[in-house]
Short mmCIF file of the C-alpha atoms (twelve columns), coordinates in Angstrom:
data_MODEL
# 
_entry.id   MODEL 
# 
loop_
_atom_site.group_PDB 
_atom_site.id 
_atom_site.type_symbol 
_atom_site.label_atom_id 
_atom_site.label_alt_id 
_atom_site.label_comp_id 
_atom_site.label_asym_id 
_atom_site.label_seq_id 
_atom_site.Cartn_x 
_atom_site.Cartn_y 
_atom_site.Cartn_z 
_atom_site.pdbx_PDB_model_num 
ATOM 1   C CA . MET A 1   -12.554 -21.669 -9.586  1 
ATOM 2   C CA . THR A 2   -11.713 -17.969 -9.972  1 
ATOM 3   C CA . PRO A 3   -14.127 -16.728 -12.703 1 
ATOM 4   C CA . GLY A 4   -15.855 -13.510 -11.719 1 
ATOM 5   C CA . THR A 5   -13.154 -12.636 -9.158  1 
ATOM 6   C CA . ILE A 6   -10.175 -10.304 -9.317  1 
ATOM 7   C CA . PHE A 7   -7.978  -13.344 -9.919  1 
ATOM 8   C CA . ALA A 8   -9.807  -14.554 -13.036 1 
ATOM 9   C CA . PHE A 9   -7.601  -15.638 -15.962 1 
ATOM 10  C CA . HIS A 10  -4.575  -16.334 -13.747 1 
ATOM 11  C CA . LYS A 11  -2.956  -19.759 -13.593 1 
ATOM 12  C CA . LEU A 12  -1.785  -19.912 -9.978  1 
ATOM 13  C CA . LEU A 13  -3.149  -22.279 -7.372  1 
ATOM 14  C CA . LEU A 14  -6.068  -21.160 -5.230  1 
ATOM 15  C CA . LYS A 15  -3.956  -21.422 -2.079  1 
ATOM 16  C CA . VAL A 16  -1.534  -18.835 -3.544  1 
ATOM 17  C CA . TYR A 17  -4.427  -16.385 -4.034  1 
ATOM 18  C CA . LEU A 18  -5.603  -16.984 -0.478  1 
ATOM 19  C CA . ALA A 19  -2.050  -16.478 0.788   1 
ATOM 20  C CA . VAL A 20  -1.788  -13.191 -1.129  1 
ATOM 21  C CA . VAL A 21  -4.978  -11.902 0.467   1 
ATOM 22  C CA . ALA A 22  -3.887  -13.046 3.945   1 
ATOM 23  C CA . ILE A 23  -0.399  -11.549 3.679   1 
ATOM 24  C CA . TYR A 24  -1.667  -8.307  2.155   1 
ATOM 25  C CA . THR A 25  -4.394  -7.751  4.746   1 
ATOM 26  C CA . ASN A 26  -2.147  -8.607  7.705   1 
ATOM 27  C CA . ALA A 27  0.618   -6.190  6.683   1 
ATOM 28  C CA . VAL A 28  0.406   -3.179  8.993   1 
ATOM 29  C CA . LYS A 29  1.731   -0.557  6.576   1 
ATOM 30  C CA . GLY A 30  1.223   -2.338  3.280   1 
ATOM 31  C CA . ILE A 31  3.640   -4.698  1.599   1 
ATOM 32  C CA . SER A 32  5.948   -4.305  -1.364  1 
ATOM 33  C CA . ALA A 33  5.742   -6.540  -4.401  1 
ATOM 34  C CA . LEU A 34  9.327   -7.606  -3.781  1 
ATOM 35  C CA . GLN A 35  8.514   -8.838  -0.270  1 
ATOM 36  C CA . LEU A 36  5.339   -10.471 -1.545  1 
ATOM 37  C CA . SER A 37  7.335   -12.317 -4.218  1 
ATOM 38  C CA . ARG A 38  9.726   -13.606 -1.547  1 
ATOM 39  C CA . ASP A 39  6.905   -14.714 0.759   1 
ATOM 40  C CA . LEU A 40  4.991   -16.524 -1.997  1 
ATOM 41  C CA . ASP A 41  8.007   -17.787 -3.921  1 
ATOM 42  C CA . VAL A 42  6.766   -16.292 -7.198  1 
ATOM 43  C CA . GLN A 43  8.323   -13.888 -9.673  1 
ATOM 44  C CA . TYR A 44  8.321   -10.157 -8.937  1 
ATOM 45  C CA . LYS A 45  6.014   -9.407  -11.885 1 
ATOM 46  C CA . THR A 46  3.470   -11.917 -10.609 1 
ATOM 47  C CA . ALA A 47  3.529   -10.435 -7.103  1 
ATOM 48  C CA . PHE A 48  3.252   -6.929  -8.565  1 
ATOM 49  C CA . VAL A 49  0.148   -7.850  -10.582 1 
ATOM 50  C CA . LEU A 50  -1.484  -9.630  -7.629  1 
ATOM 51  C CA . ALA A 51  -0.876  -6.678  -5.290  1 
ATOM 52  C CA . HIS A 52  -2.346  -4.265  -7.826  1 
ATOM 53  C CA . LYS A 53  -5.361  -6.504  -8.333  1 
ATOM 54  C CA . ILE A 54  -6.044  -6.302  -4.589  1 
ATOM 55  C CA . ARG A 55  -5.562  -2.511  -4.592  1 
ATOM 56  C CA . GLU A 56  -7.925  -2.187  -7.575  1 
ATOM 57  C CA . SER A 57  -10.612 -4.217  -5.858  1 
ATOM 58  C CA . ILE A 58  -10.314 -2.092  -2.705  1 
ATOM 59  C CA . MET A 59  -10.821 1.072   -4.774  1 
ATOM 60  C CA . GLU A 60  -13.836 -0.375  -6.607  1 
ATOM 61  C CA . LYS A 61  -15.590 -1.675  -3.497  1 
ATOM 62  C CA . ARG A 62  -15.038 1.330   -1.221  1 
ATOM 63  C CA . ASP A 63  -18.043 2.945   0.407   1 
ATOM 64  C CA . LEU A 64  -18.356 6.640   -0.441  1 
ATOM 65  C CA . GLY A 65  -21.305 7.207   1.900   1 
ATOM 66  C CA . GLN A 66  -21.298 9.745   4.710   1 
ATOM 67  C CA . LEU A 67  -19.574 8.608   7.905   1 
ATOM 68  C CA . SER A 68  -21.352 8.903   11.251  1 
ATOM 69  C CA . GLY A 69  -20.661 8.032   14.856  1 
ATOM 70  C CA . GLU A 70  -17.073 7.470   15.958  1 
ATOM 71  C CA . VAL A 71  -14.687 7.964   13.023  1 
ATOM 72  C CA . HIS A 72  -11.010 6.930   12.965  1 
ATOM 73  C CA . MET A 73  -8.653  9.065   10.857  1 
ATOM 74  C CA . ASP A 74  -5.059  8.610   9.750   1 
ATOM 75  C CA . GLY A 75  -2.805  10.309  7.221   1 
ATOM 76  C CA . ALA A 76  0.667   10.069  5.757   1 
ATOM 77  C CA . TYR A 77  2.842   11.846  3.234   1 
ATOM 78  C CA . VAL A 78  4.092   9.516   0.519   1 
ATOM 79  C CA . ASN A 79  6.617   9.655   -2.271  1 
ATOM 80  C CA . GLY A 80  9.670   7.491   -2.780  1 
ATOM 81  C CA . HIS A 81  12.659  9.081   -1.060  1 
ATOM 82  C CA . ILE A 82  15.945  7.374   -0.328  1 
ATOM 83  C CA . ARG A 83  17.234  8.665   2.945   1 
ATOM 84  C CA . PRO A 84  20.823  9.976   2.723   1 
ATOM 85  C CA . LYS A 85  23.490  9.298   5.346   1 
ATOM 86  C CA . ASN A 86  22.799  11.248  8.512   1 
ATOM 87  C CA . LYS A 87  25.823  13.537  8.717   1 
ATOM 88  C CA . LYS A 88  25.402  16.619  10.852  1 
ATOM 89  C CA . ALA A 89  27.194  18.899  8.385   1 
ATOM 90  C CA . ASP A 90  24.842  17.876  5.537   1 
ATOM 91  C CA . ARG A 91  21.543  18.188  7.433   1 
ATOM 92  C CA . ILE A 92  18.828  20.464  6.109   1 
ATOM 93  C CA . ASP A 93  15.538  21.426  7.707   1 
ATOM 94  C CA . ARG A 94  12.931  19.600  5.594   1 
ATOM 95  C CA . ARG A 95  10.111  21.404  7.385   1 
ATOM 96  C CA . LEU A 96  10.917  24.596  5.438   1 
ATOM 97  C CA . ALA A 97  8.958   25.245  2.241   1 
ATOM 98  C CA . ILE A 98  12.104  25.588  0.110   1 
ATOM 99  C CA . HIS A 99  13.115  22.011  0.969   1 
ATOM 100 C CA . GLN A 100 9.692   20.421  0.340   1 
ATOM 101 C CA . LYS A 101 9.187   18.138  -2.658  1 
ATOM 102 C CA . PRO A 102 6.339   19.303  -4.934  1 
ATOM 103 C CA . SER A 103 5.570   15.693  -5.872  1 
ATOM 104 C CA . LYS A 104 4.880   14.666  -2.262  1 
ATOM 105 C CA . ARG A 105 1.270   13.565  -1.760  1 
ATOM 106 C CA . CYS A 106 -0.838  13.306  1.353   1 
ATOM 107 C CA . VAL A 107 -2.928  10.169  1.786   1 
ATOM 108 C CA . PHE A 108 -5.767  10.588  4.277   1 
ATOM 109 C CA . VAL A 109 -8.035  7.748   5.374   1 
ATOM 110 C CA . MET A 110 -11.210 7.823   7.441   1 
ATOM 111 C CA . ARG A 111 -13.358 4.903   8.542   1 
ATOM 112 C CA . LYS A 112 -16.288 4.271   10.855  1 
ATOM 113 C CA . LYS A 113 -15.578 2.385   14.028  1 
ATOM 114 C CA . VAL A 114 -17.249 -1.009  13.772  1 
ATOM 115 C CA . GLN A 115 -19.227 -1.903  16.874  1 
# 
């Protein structure tokens, strides 16, 4: 039932694959593999692989053509950071260059508005 798809050679039920796609696409800011494993009642490794399969397929099928008309843009800085306790004495100004992380990456997305 899944040959030729991103879920080929997996042994889960088709309804699990459909649930993965539905949950992943309805998540506003993405979804972690841990949350996905809880929602689907599967192991973490399984949820991790399924999420990466979806991400891979998005990267392969993206349209690199020139955008025209009304274009929506959004961006975010990403890199895992555990927020420390918010104590006034320990606060630093993270806007300053000396406190910036060199591994921080900016993700910027643009898409055409669909009429």
